[in-house]
Amino acid sequence: MKRGWLLAVVATTLMGCIGPFADTVDEALQDTPGDYDECCMNAERPLLGKLAGTPITVVTAPDFPGFRVDAVVTTHQFDAATEKKVTWEKDGDGLIAPDDAHDYVLALVAGVPRADKSYPQTVITVGKGTAIYESTPLVDPSDGSRISSVILAVRVPAGQTVLLTAEDPAPGDPAVDLRTGRAVKFPADA
């Protein structure tokens, strides 16, 4: 009898991960589908501006180990014609429809030389740590090779502080405010 229950649990888990219920399980496990995504490997500033349909802010904040934030933009929606042409590479549910209560905050992240050749990791913190997204953004998901840049997109409550830092940020560490492009210290007041 125990073996039958064990097999049922395993079968249900597999159907939820890779089977016909995968989308339902994903929706149940995520607070908000499509909160975080990446697109546009080796992108440059003009694509970021075209995608958002609004002027971008060029960032002059200092580099992090292995990466820098090159430009940022905040928008309520994306340019529909451009959005159809880009490839969102994360395995999430993609972007969701705009509404008045949320913004999309986008950052163009570019690689910089790193002595140890390891892949840099980023952390995006929303508000007072209410949502944290960790990523290794400068890696091609199809083959693991290094790429030169990528656009990160985060859907957040309107007006919330959005900070990008290197991995495992501690109080006082450098950060970039993704709404303004300014260098700040982590954690900033939210």
XYZ file of N, CA, C and O in Angstrom:
760
model
N 0.826 -1.197 0.000
C 0.000 0.000 0.000
C 0.871 1.262 0.000
O 0.594 2.201 -0.722
N 1.936 1.249 0.849
C 2.826 2.413 0.892
C 3.490 2.636 -0.459
O 3.699 3.765 -0.885
N 3.837 1.530 -1.116
C 4.489 1.645 -2.406
C 3.565 2.300 -3.442
O 3.985 3.099 -4.263
N 2.279 1.963 -3.390
C 1.294 2.552 -4.298
C 1.195 4.057 -4.101
O 1.131 4.821 -5.065
N 1.177 4.502 -2.829
C 1.116 5.939 -2.539
C 2.372 6.640 -3.042
O 2.314 7.719 -3.601
N 3.522 6.004 -2.826
C 4.785 6.585 -3.267
C 4.802 6.759 -4.790
O 5.195 7.808 -5.309
N 4.352 5.737 -5.518
C 4.296 5.825 -6.975
C 3.324 6.922 -7.419
O 3.596 7.652 -8.378
N 2.212 7.075 -6.727
C 1.239 8.120 -7.078
C 1.838 9.506 -6.883
O 1.646 10.404 -7.705
N 2.582 9.693 -5.788
C 3.209 10.991 -5.523
C 4.249 11.303 -6.590
O 4.315 12.418 -7.114
N 5.077 10.307 -6.929
C 6.101 10.503 -7.957
C 5.457 10.836 -9.300
O 5.875 11.764 -10.011
N 4.409 10.118 -9.670
C 3.732 10.364 -10.949
C 3.131 11.760 -10.998
O 3.240 12.476 -12.000
N 2.502 12.167 -9.895
C 1.902 13.512 -9.840
C 2.971 14.587 -9.954
O 2.798 15.590 -10.651
N 4.109 14.367 -9.270
C 5.206 15.330 -9.331
C 5.739 15.467 -10.749
O 5.962 16.571 -11.245
N 5.936 14.341 -11.435
C 6.440 14.378 -12.802
C 5.463 15.073 -13.736
O 5.849 15.871 -14.588
N 4.155 14.810 -13.563
C 3.168 15.473 -14.407
C 3.161 16.974 -14.145
O 2.930 17.770 -15.039
N 3.447 17.361 -12.910
C 3.480 18.785 -12.573
C 4.721 19.478 -13.078
O 4.710 20.673 -13.318
N 5.826 18.735 -13.240
C 7.077 19.347 -13.682
C 7.231 19.338 -15.197
O 7.684 20.305 -15.786
N 6.887 18.213 -15.811
C 7.137 18.109 -17.252
C 5.904 17.666 -18.026
O 5.916 17.651 -19.227
N 4.860 17.318 -17.345
C 3.690 16.769 -18.009
C 2.617 17.792 -18.284
O 2.863 18.995 -18.323
N 1.381 17.317 -18.470
C 0.288 18.199 -18.881
C -0.103 19.243 -17.847
O -0.760 20.210 -18.179
N 0.304 19.062 -16.587
C -0.058 20.028 -15.554
C 1.068 21.017 -15.253
O 1.005 21.749 -14.281
N 2.103 21.026 -16.074
C 3.279 21.857 -15.776
C 2.920 23.326 -15.633
O 3.346 23.986 -14.698
N 2.111 23.861 -16.554
C 1.758 25.278 -16.475
C 0.955 25.587 -15.227
O 1.151 26.608 -14.572
N 0.042 24.695 -14.879
C -0.769 24.901 -13.675
C 0.101 24.906 -12.434
O -0.053 25.743 -11.546
N 1.047 23.977 -12.367
C 1.945 23.909 -11.217
C 2.818 25.160 -11.170
O 2.992 25.769 -10.117
N 3.349 25.585 -12.316
C 4.166 26.802 -12.354
C 3.385 27.994 -11.843
O 3.884 28.796 -11.061
N 2.140 28.136 -12.287
C 1.319 29.273 -11.855
C 1.105 29.232 -10.351
O 1.140 30.246 -9.674
N 0.891 28.043 -9.804
C 0.617 27.912 -8.372
C 1.846 28.233 -7.529
O 1.727 28.728 -6.417
N 3.033 27.961 -8.065
C 4.257 28.166 -7.299
C 4.800 29.581 -7.422
O 5.655 29.978 -6.659
N 4.326 30.348 -8.381
C 4.827 31.706 -8.576
C 3.817 32.707 -8.039
O 2.629 32.581 -8.295
N 4.313 33.714 -7.320
C 3.418 34.758 -6.831
C 2.800 35.517 -7.998
O 1.625 35.781 -8.031
N 3.601 35.905 -8.946
C 3.125 36.613 -10.125
C 3.891 36.097 -11.335
O 5.101 36.270 -11.390
N 3.226 35.462 -12.276
C 3.946 34.938 -13.448
C 4.686 36.048 -14.183
O 4.203 37.174 -14.297
N 5.854 35.723 -14.684
C 6.589 36.663 -15.511
C 7.162 37.852 -14.774
O 7.407 38.880 -15.365
N 7.386 37.741 -13.463
C 7.948 38.858 -12.711
C 9.359 39.194 -13.155
O 9.813 40.312 -13.009
N 10.076 38.214 -13.651
C 11.490 38.423 -13.983
C 11.787 37.693 -15.278
O 11.331 36.573 -15.478
N 12.522 38.312 -16.146
C 12.861 37.657 -17.399
C 14.109 38.297 -17.996
O 14.582 39.317 -17.516
N 14.643 37.669 -19.025
C 15.813 38.170 -19.731
C 15.541 38.087 -21.225
O 14.831 37.199 -21.673
N 16.096 39.020 -21.960
C 15.978 38.903 -23.414
C 17.207 39.488 -24.088
O 18.038 40.112 -23.442
N 17.258 39.259 -25.361
C 18.115 40.035 -26.241
C 19.603 39.894 -25.941
O 20.270 40.861 -25.560
N 20.124 38.688 -26.122
C 21.550 38.487 -25.932
C 22.325 39.411 -26.862
O 21.941 39.623 -28.004
N 23.422 39.975 -26.339
C 24.299 40.886 -27.077
C 23.570 42.141 -27.556
O 23.906 42.722 -28.580
N 22.574 42.572 -26.777
C 21.802 43.771 -27.108
C 22.633 45.029 -26.873
O 23.615 45.012 -26.138
N 22.201 46.125 -27.497
C 22.816 47.430 -27.308
C 21.732 48.439 -26.939
O 20.537 48.130 -26.982
N 22.154 49.650 -26.598
C 21.212 50.664 -26.110
C 20.038 50.944 -27.045
O 18.908 51.092 -26.577
N 20.254 51.054 -28.370
C 19.103 51.357 -29.236
C 17.971 50.327 -29.118
O 16.796 50.692 -29.156
N 18.304 49.040 -28.968
C 17.270 48.023 -28.835
C 16.506 48.201 -27.526
O 15.279 48.055 -27.488
N 17.207 48.539 -26.456
C 16.538 48.772 -25.174
C 15.524 49.910 -25.310
O 14.373 49.778 -24.871
N 15.924 51.007 -25.933
C 15.012 52.127 -26.121
C 13.849 51.780 -27.024
O 12.704 52.161 -26.763
N 14.120 51.023 -28.080
C 13.060 50.643 -29.011
C 12.075 49.685 -28.341
O 10.862 49.795 -28.537
N 12.590 48.763 -27.562
C 11.733 47.801 -26.872
C 10.799 48.499 -25.894
O 9.604 48.209 -25.830
N 11.335 49.450 -25.145
C 10.535 50.143 -24.140
C 9.666 51.229 -24.755
O 8.634 51.598 -24.178
N 10.067 51.769 -25.908
C 9.294 52.816 -26.531
C 9.371 54.144 -25.799
O 8.492 54.989 -25.932
N 10.408 54.330 -25.015
C 10.576 55.554 -24.232
C 12.071 55.804 -24.053
O 12.869 54.868 -24.162
N 12.488 57.040 -23.800
C 13.926 57.313 -23.666
C 14.567 56.533 -22.514
O 13.961 56.353 -21.454
N 15.802 56.092 -22.754
C 16.537 55.350 -21.731
C 17.430 56.298 -20.932
O 17.679 57.425 -21.344
N 17.905 55.821 -19.792
C 18.869 56.557 -18.974
C 20.201 55.828 -19.044
O 20.276 54.639 -18.720
N 21.237 56.519 -19.493
C 22.571 55.932 -19.540
C 23.141 55.950 -18.121
O 23.048 56.954 -17.412
N 23.707 54.836 -17.695
C 24.188 54.682 -16.323
C 25.684 54.983 -16.263
O 26.448 54.508 -17.102
N 26.087 55.741 -15.261
C 27.508 56.045 -15.063
C 28.008 55.465 -13.747
O 29.085 55.809 -13.286
N 27.227 54.568 -13.147
C 27.628 53.947 -11.886
C 28.869 53.081 -12.112
O 29.118 52.619 -13.230
N 29.654 52.860 -11.072
C 30.866 52.042 -11.239
C 30.552 50.593 -11.589
O 29.459 50.100 -11.336
N 31.548 49.933 -12.189
C 31.400 48.528 -12.559
C 31.380 47.641 -11.323
O 31.949 47.957 -10.284
N 30.730 46.489 -11.486
C 30.747 45.426 -10.485
C 31.765 44.385 -10.958
O 32.223 44.444 -12.096
N 32.078 43.418 -10.136
C 33.003 42.374 -10.602
C 32.395 41.577 -11.763
O 31.477 40.798 -11.576
N 32.879 41.828 -12.962
C 32.439 41.063 -14.122
C 31.287 41.649 -14.910
O 30.950 41.135 -15.968
N 30.645 42.708 -14.440
C 29.552 43.293 -15.211
C 29.341 44.757 -14.833
O 29.819 45.230 -13.811
N 28.611 45.452 -15.707
C 28.210 46.822 -15.416
C 26.778 46.997 -15.913
O 26.325 46.276 -16.813
N 26.087 47.959 -15.348
C 24.761 48.330 -15.837
C 24.982 49.495 -16.795
O 25.482 50.543 -16.400
N 24.644 49.289 -18.062
C 24.940 50.258 -19.113
C 23.824 51.283 -19.298
O 24.089 52.454 -19.581
N 22.562 50.854 -19.175
C 21.425 51.761 -19.359
C 20.206 51.155 -18.687
O 20.117 49.931 -18.512
N 19.267 52.012 -18.293
C 18.039 51.560 -17.642
C 16.850 52.321 -18.218
O 16.999 53.398 -18.808
N 15.668 51.772 -18.041
C 14.433 52.435 -18.450
C 13.278 51.832 -17.652
O 13.292 50.648 -17.320
N 12.300 52.662 -17.321
C 11.083 52.207 -16.652
C 9.912 52.490 -17.579
O 9.805 53.579 -18.143
N 9.047 51.504 -17.759
C 7.917 51.658 -18.665
C 6.722 50.875 -18.140
O 6.881 49.918 -17.391
N 5.526 51.305 -18.542
C 4.318 50.559 -18.178
C 4.030 49.445 -19.164
O 3.355 48.484 -18.842
N 4.526 49.584 -20.382
C 4.327 48.552 -21.387
C 5.470 48.616 -22.383
O 6.265 49.539 -22.368
N 5.521 47.605 -23.241
C 6.573 47.541 -24.248
C 6.023 47.934 -25.609
O 4.823 47.856 -25.858
N 6.932 48.313 -26.496
C 6.551 48.566 -27.870
C 6.118 47.238 -28.491
O 6.906 46.302 -28.612
N 4.849 47.151 -28.873
C 4.281 45.875 -29.313
C 4.994 45.312 -30.536
O 5.234 44.106 -30.618
N 5.354 46.156 -31.509
C 6.013 45.660 -32.718
C 7.379 45.069 -32.395
O 7.768 44.039 -32.934
N 8.123 45.722 -31.502
C 9.453 45.227 -31.152
C 9.355 43.975 -30.299
O 10.124 43.035 -30.470
N 8.404 43.953 -29.374
C 8.280 42.816 -28.456
C 8.080 41.505 -29.200
O 8.580 40.467 -28.792
N 7.373 41.554 -30.330
C 7.136 40.332 -31.100
C 8.423 39.795 -31.718
O 8.513 38.629 -32.060
N 9.445 40.647 -31.861
C 10.679 40.242 -32.531
C 11.765 39.778 -31.564
O 12.761 39.213 -31.988
N 11.595 40.052 -30.260
C 12.653 39.683 -29.327
C 12.409 38.293 -28.768
O 11.306 37.773 -28.825
N 13.454 37.695 -28.237
C 13.373 36.367 -27.657
C 13.592 36.468 -26.159
O 14.643 36.905 -25.711
N 12.592 36.075 -25.386
C 12.729 36.065 -23.927
C 13.238 34.695 -23.536
O 12.580 33.683 -23.743
N 14.469 34.650 -22.951
C 15.159 33.382 -22.790
C 14.889 32.641 -21.491
O 15.137 31.467 -21.386
N 14.409 33.317 -20.446
C 14.171 32.626 -19.185
C 13.035 31.636 -19.367
O 12.182 31.790 -20.226
N 12.992 30.608 -18.530
C 11.965 29.585 -18.671
C 10.730 29.907 -17.824
O 10.079 29.036 -17.287
N 10.398 31.178 -17.718
C 9.193 31.569 -16.990
C 8.018 31.656 -17.944
O 8.036 31.134 -19.049
N 6.985 32.337 -17.531
C 5.792 32.455 -18.346
C 5.837 33.682 -19.242
O 4.859 34.002 -19.893
N 6.935 34.396 -19.251
C 7.067 35.549 -20.104
C 6.426 36.791 -19.513
O 6.084 36.840 -18.342
N 6.254 37.786 -20.345
C 5.728 39.063 -19.897
C 4.219 39.004 -19.789
O 3.554 38.289 -20.529
N 3.669 39.773 -18.850
C 2.220 39.798 -18.695
C 1.713 41.201 -18.988
O 2.473 42.156 -19.037
N 0.423 41.299 -19.202
C -0.176 42.555 -19.652
C 0.087 43.689 -18.670
O 0.115 43.480 -17.460
N 0.274 44.900 -19.185
C 0.510 46.052 -18.308
C -0.744 46.418 -17.521
O -1.864 46.122 -17.939
N -0.553 47.045 -16.386
C -1.654 47.590 -15.607
C -1.150 48.813 -14.864
O 0.046 49.077 -14.830
N -2.048 49.571 -14.280
C -1.665 50.817 -13.614
C -0.888 50.602 -12.329
O -0.221 51.516 -11.854
N -0.966 49.420 -11.750
C -0.331 49.172 -10.456
C 1.115 48.694 -10.575
O 1.803 48.569 -9.569
N 1.584 48.378 -11.791
C 2.926 47.826 -11.980
C 3.684 48.552 -13.084
O 3.096 49.110 -13.997
N 4.998 48.497 -12.984
C 5.909 48.981 -14.012
C 6.805 47.827 -14.437
O 7.012 46.877 -13.685
N 7.375 47.958 -15.630
C 8.504 47.123 -16.010
C 9.755 47.977 -15.874
O 9.815 49.098 -16.372
N 10.748 47.471 -15.182
C 12.030 48.141 -15.040
C 13.033 47.288 -15.810
O 13.180 46.094 -15.532
N 13.692 47.876 -16.789
C 14.625 47.154 -17.647
C 16.033 47.682 -17.449
O 16.233 48.879 -17.245
N 16.997 46.782 -17.508
C 18.403 47.155 -17.377
C 19.209 46.436 -18.453
O 19.061 45.229 -18.641
N 20.053 47.183 -19.139
C 21.000 46.598 -20.081
C 22.272 46.306 -19.298
O 22.945 47.220 -18.827
N 22.578 45.023 -19.110
C 23.741 44.596 -18.338
C 24.798 44.088 -19.313
O 24.516 43.237 -20.157
N 26.008 44.635 -19.202
C 27.104 44.272 -20.095
C 28.254 43.672 -19.290
O 28.453 44.016 -18.127
N 29.003 42.789 -19.916
C 30.141 42.167 -19.251
C 31.368 43.058 -19.278
O 31.554 43.855 -20.189
N 32.190 42.931 -18.255
C 33.504 43.572 -18.215
C 34.525 42.490 -17.873
O 34.179 41.481 -17.271
N 35.771 42.676 -18.262
C 36.776 41.641 -17.999
C 36.864 41.295 -16.512
O 36.781 42.166 -15.650
N 37.037 40.020 -16.248
C 37.148 39.528 -14.874
C 38.362 38.610 -14.798
O 38.476 37.681 -15.602
N 39.229 38.865 -13.847
C 40.492 38.132 -13.752
C 40.294 36.625 -13.607
O 41.012 35.836 -14.217
N 39.318 36.222 -12.789
C 39.172 34.781 -12.528
C 38.310 34.059 -13.570
O 38.083 32.866 -13.482
N 37.795 34.783 -14.576
C 37.031 34.206 -15.687
C 35.722 33.540 -15.260
O 35.103 32.839 -16.042
N 35.301 33.725 -14.021
C 34.042 33.131 -13.591
C 32.879 33.967 -14.106
O 33.058 35.104 -14.540
N 31.702 33.392 -14.065
C 30.523 34.085 -14.542
C 29.946 34.945 -13.425
O 29.677 34.451 -12.340
N 29.728 36.240 -13.679
C 29.192 37.104 -12.625
C 27.724 36.803 -12.350
O 26.989 36.378 -13.241
N 27.321 37.011 -11.115
C 25.921 36.863 -10.733
C 25.372 38.205 -10.282
O 26.097 39.017 -9.710
N 24.090 38.426 -10.565
C 23.425 39.652 -10.160
C 22.274 39.332 -9.227
O 21.731 38.228 -9.247
N 21.915 40.313 -8.407
C 20.747 40.205 -7.536
C 19.929 41.474 -7.720
O 20.471 42.579 -7.667
N 18.638 41.317 -7.966
C 17.728 42.457 -8.052
C 16.809 42.403 -6.839
O 16.145 41.398 -6.595
N 16.800 43.491 -6.070
C 15.975 43.577 -4.875
C 14.905 44.633 -5.095
O 15.212 45.749 -5.528
N 13.673 44.297 -4.797
C 12.548 45.210 -4.968
C 12.051 45.645 -3.597
O 11.802 44.811 -2.727
N 11.905 46.949 -3.409
C 11.428 47.461 -2.125
C 12.403 47.114 -1.020
O 13.615 47.131 -1.196
N 11.895 46.773 0.126
C 12.740 46.418 1.267
C 12.989 44.915 1.281
O 12.745 44.230 2.273
N 13.431 44.406 0.166
C 13.727 42.981 0.083
C 12.492 42.132 -0.106
O 12.516 40.940 0.136
N 11.377 42.734 -0.570
C 10.151 41.969 -0.725
C 10.231 40.965 -1.864
O 9.516 39.983 -1.867
N 11.061 41.221 -2.866
C 11.228 40.274 -3.957
C 12.683 40.327 -4.404
O 13.214 41.391 -4.672
N 13.327 39.197 -4.447
C 14.731 39.142 -4.840
C 14.872 38.161 -5.996
O 14.389 37.035 -5.936
N 15.531 38.622 -7.059
C 15.747 37.802 -8.235
C 17.244 37.631 -8.428
O 17.963 38.609 -8.539
N 17.698 36.392 -8.468
C 19.112 36.102 -8.668
C 19.296 35.547 -10.071
O 18.468 34.800 -10.560
N 20.389 35.930 -10.715
C 20.616 35.503 -12.090
C 22.100 35.470 -12.397
O 22.890 36.152 -11.755
N 22.461 34.675 -13.376
C 23.781 34.728 -13.988
C 23.525 35.192 -15.413
O 23.398 34.384 -16.329
N 23.372 36.506 -15.602
C 22.790 36.998 -16.848
C 23.661 36.909 -18.085
O 23.137 36.890 -19.187
N 24.971 36.858 -17.972
C 25.833 36.926 -19.146
C 26.237 35.549 -19.651
O 27.358 35.314 -20.080
N 25.284 34.623 -19.584
C 25.499 33.255 -20.036
C 24.402 32.896 -21.026
O 23.220 33.105 -20.763
N 24.789 32.360 -22.173
C 23.824 31.905 -23.168
C 23.153 30.643 -22.634
O 23.828 29.638 -22.398
N 21.818 30.658 -22.428
C 21.166 29.487 -21.849
C 21.194 28.260 -22.741
O 21.030 27.147 -22.270
N 21.438 28.438 -24.035
C 21.425 27.286 -24.932
C 22.694 26.451 -24.857
O 22.652 25.243 -25.040
N 23.846 27.106 -24.559
C 25.085 26.326 -24.542
C 26.053 26.700 -23.414
O 27.141 26.148 -23.322
N 25.680 27.661 -22.564
C 26.522 28.019 -21.426
C 27.701 28.919 -21.759
O 28.527 29.191 -20.893
N 27.767 29.411 -22.996
C 28.890 30.276 -23.360
C 28.653 31.697 -22.854
O 27.523 32.107 -22.589
N 29.741 32.454 -22.735
C 29.654 33.835 -22.270
C 29.094 34.722 -23.388
O 29.426 34.548 -24.557
N 28.225 35.683 -23.014
C 27.702 36.659 -23.955
C 28.106 38.051 -23.483
O 28.476 38.241 -22.323
N 28.025 39.031 -24.381
C 28.529 40.355 -24.035
C 27.523 41.215 -23.270
O 27.919 42.067 -22.482
N 26.222 40.996 -23.499
C 25.223 41.816 -22.809
C 23.863 41.134 -22.865
O 23.633 40.218 -23.670
N 22.950 41.620 -22.019
C 21.589 41.080 -21.975
C 20.690 42.141 -21.360
O 21.154 43.007 -20.616
N 19.415 42.095 -21.692
C 18.445 42.995 -21.075
C 17.687 42.231 -19.994
O 17.113 41.171 -20.267
N 17.722 42.752 -18.771
C 16.947 42.185 -17.675
C 15.657 42.976 -17.551
O 15.669 44.207 -17.647
N 14.545 42.306 -17.339
C 13.255 42.979 -17.169
C 12.598 42.472 -15.900
O 12.485 41.265 -15.693
N 12.152 43.392 -15.051
C 11.505 43.031 -13.802
C 10.180 43.764 -13.702
O 10.129 44.985 -13.886
N 9.117 43.053 -13.425
C 7.806 43.668 -13.228
C 7.640 43.923 -11.736
O 7.696 42.999 -10.933
N 7.409 45.185 -11.379
C 7.381 45.558 -9.961
C 6.208 46.492 -9.684
O 5.694 47.143 -10.595
N 5.787 46.581 -8.416
C 4.754 47.564 -8.071
C 5.226 48.970 -8.424
O 6.390 49.311 -8.230
N 4.329 49.780 -8.953
C 4.672 51.144 -9.371
C 5.298 51.913 -8.216
O 4.816 51.874 -7.092
N 6.421 52.577 -8.512
C 7.075 53.416 -7.519
C 8.020 52.707 -6.573
O 8.763 53.358 -5.841
N 8.058 51.379 -6.553
C 8.952 50.651 -5.646
C 10.404 50.838 -6.061
O 10.724 50.898 -7.251
N 11.284 50.902 -5.077
C 12.717 50.943 -5.334
C 13.148 49.608 -5.942
O 12.702 48.550 -5.505
N 14.019 49.671 -6.947
C 14.543 48.457 -7.589
C 16.051 48.605 -7.665
O 16.564 49.494 -8.339
N 16.781 47.745 -6.950
C 18.242 47.823 -6.899
C 18.859 46.603 -7.558
O 18.380 45.479 -7.376
N 19.946 46.831 -8.281
C 20.732 45.732 -8.826
C 22.098 45.756 -8.151
O 22.732 46.806 -8.059
N 22.528 44.596 -7.652
C 23.818 44.458 -6.979
C 24.519 43.208 -7.491
O 23.945 42.415 -8.235
N 25.740 43.026 -7.043
C 26.421 41.759 -7.247
C 25.830 40.753 -6.256
O 25.045 41.113 -5.373
N 26.213 39.482 -6.399
C 25.635 38.440 -5.544
C 25.899 38.686 -4.059
O 26.883 39.312 -3.691
N 24.984 38.202 -3.228
C 25.087 38.277 -1.767
C 25.401 39.687 -1.264
O 26.412 39.907 -0.595
N 24.549 40.674 -1.571
C 24.847 42.037 -1.131
C 24.765 42.181 0.385
O 23.919 41.573 1.030
N 25.673 42.964 0.949
C 25.680 43.280 2.379
C 25.401 44.770 2.532
O 25.616 45.543 1.600
N 24.927 45.186 3.707
C 24.683 46.622 3.907
C 25.927 47.447 3.574
O 27.035 47.107 3.975
N 25.729 48.499 2.787
C 26.835 49.370 2.386
C 27.483 48.996 1.069
O 28.288 49.763 0.538
N 27.145 47.822 0.507
C 27.711 47.428 -0.781
C 27.176 48.324 -1.902
O 26.069 48.857 -1.803
N 27.929 48.474 -2.995
C 27.444 49.291 -4.106
C 26.238 48.649 -4.780
O 26.126 47.422 -4.852
N 25.348 49.514 -5.271
C 24.157 49.068 -5.983
C 23.813 50.124 -7.025
O 24.307 51.249 -6.976
N 22.960 49.742 -7.974
C 22.442 50.685 -8.958
C 20.928 50.741 -8.793
O 20.259 49.705 -8.771
N 20.397 51.957 -8.654
C 18.949 52.157 -8.642
C 18.487 52.051 -10.088
O 18.823 52.899 -10.914
N 17.734 50.999 -10.403
C 17.377 50.749 -11.798
C 16.327 51.719 -12.334
O 16.094 51.770 -13.534
N 15.697 52.477 -11.477
C 14.753 53.492 -11.961
C 15.480 54.774 -12.397
O 15.045 55.443 -13.324
N 16.567 55.102 -11.719
C 17.264 56.365 -11.995
C 18.625 56.175 -12.656
O 19.178 57.114 -13.221
N 19.209 54.971 -12.536
C 20.548 54.730 -13.047
C 21.639 55.239 -12.134
O 22.816 55.211 -12.492
N 21.286 55.679 -10.932
C 22.280 56.237 -10.015
C 22.914 55.168 -9.142
O 22.290 54.176 -8.780
N 24.166 55.415 -8.791
C 24.870 54.564 -7.834
C 24.345 54.862 -6.434
O 24.200 56.016 -6.054
N 24.017 53.814 -5.691
C 23.550 53.948 -4.319
C 24.234 52.884 -3.474
O 24.985 52.055 -3.981
N 23.986 52.914 -2.188
C 24.483 51.873 -1.287
C 23.331 50.940 -0.941
O 22.188 51.371 -0.767
N 23.615 49.673 -0.832
C 22.598 48.687 -0.484
C 22.477 48.593 1.041
O 23.505 48.575 1.724
N 21.274 48.505 1.606
C 19.986 48.687 0.938
C 19.589 50.145 0.935
O 19.860 50.857 1.885
N 18.972 50.593 -0.126
C 18.484 51.976 -0.189
C 17.121 52.034 0.483
O 16.428 51.018 0.595
N 16.721 53.208 0.928
C 15.382 53.351 1.512
C 14.351 53.048 0.451
O 14.440 53.533 -0.683
N 13.374 52.253 0.836
C 12.326 51.886 -0.135
C 11.056 52.650 0.141
O 10.855 53.164 1.182
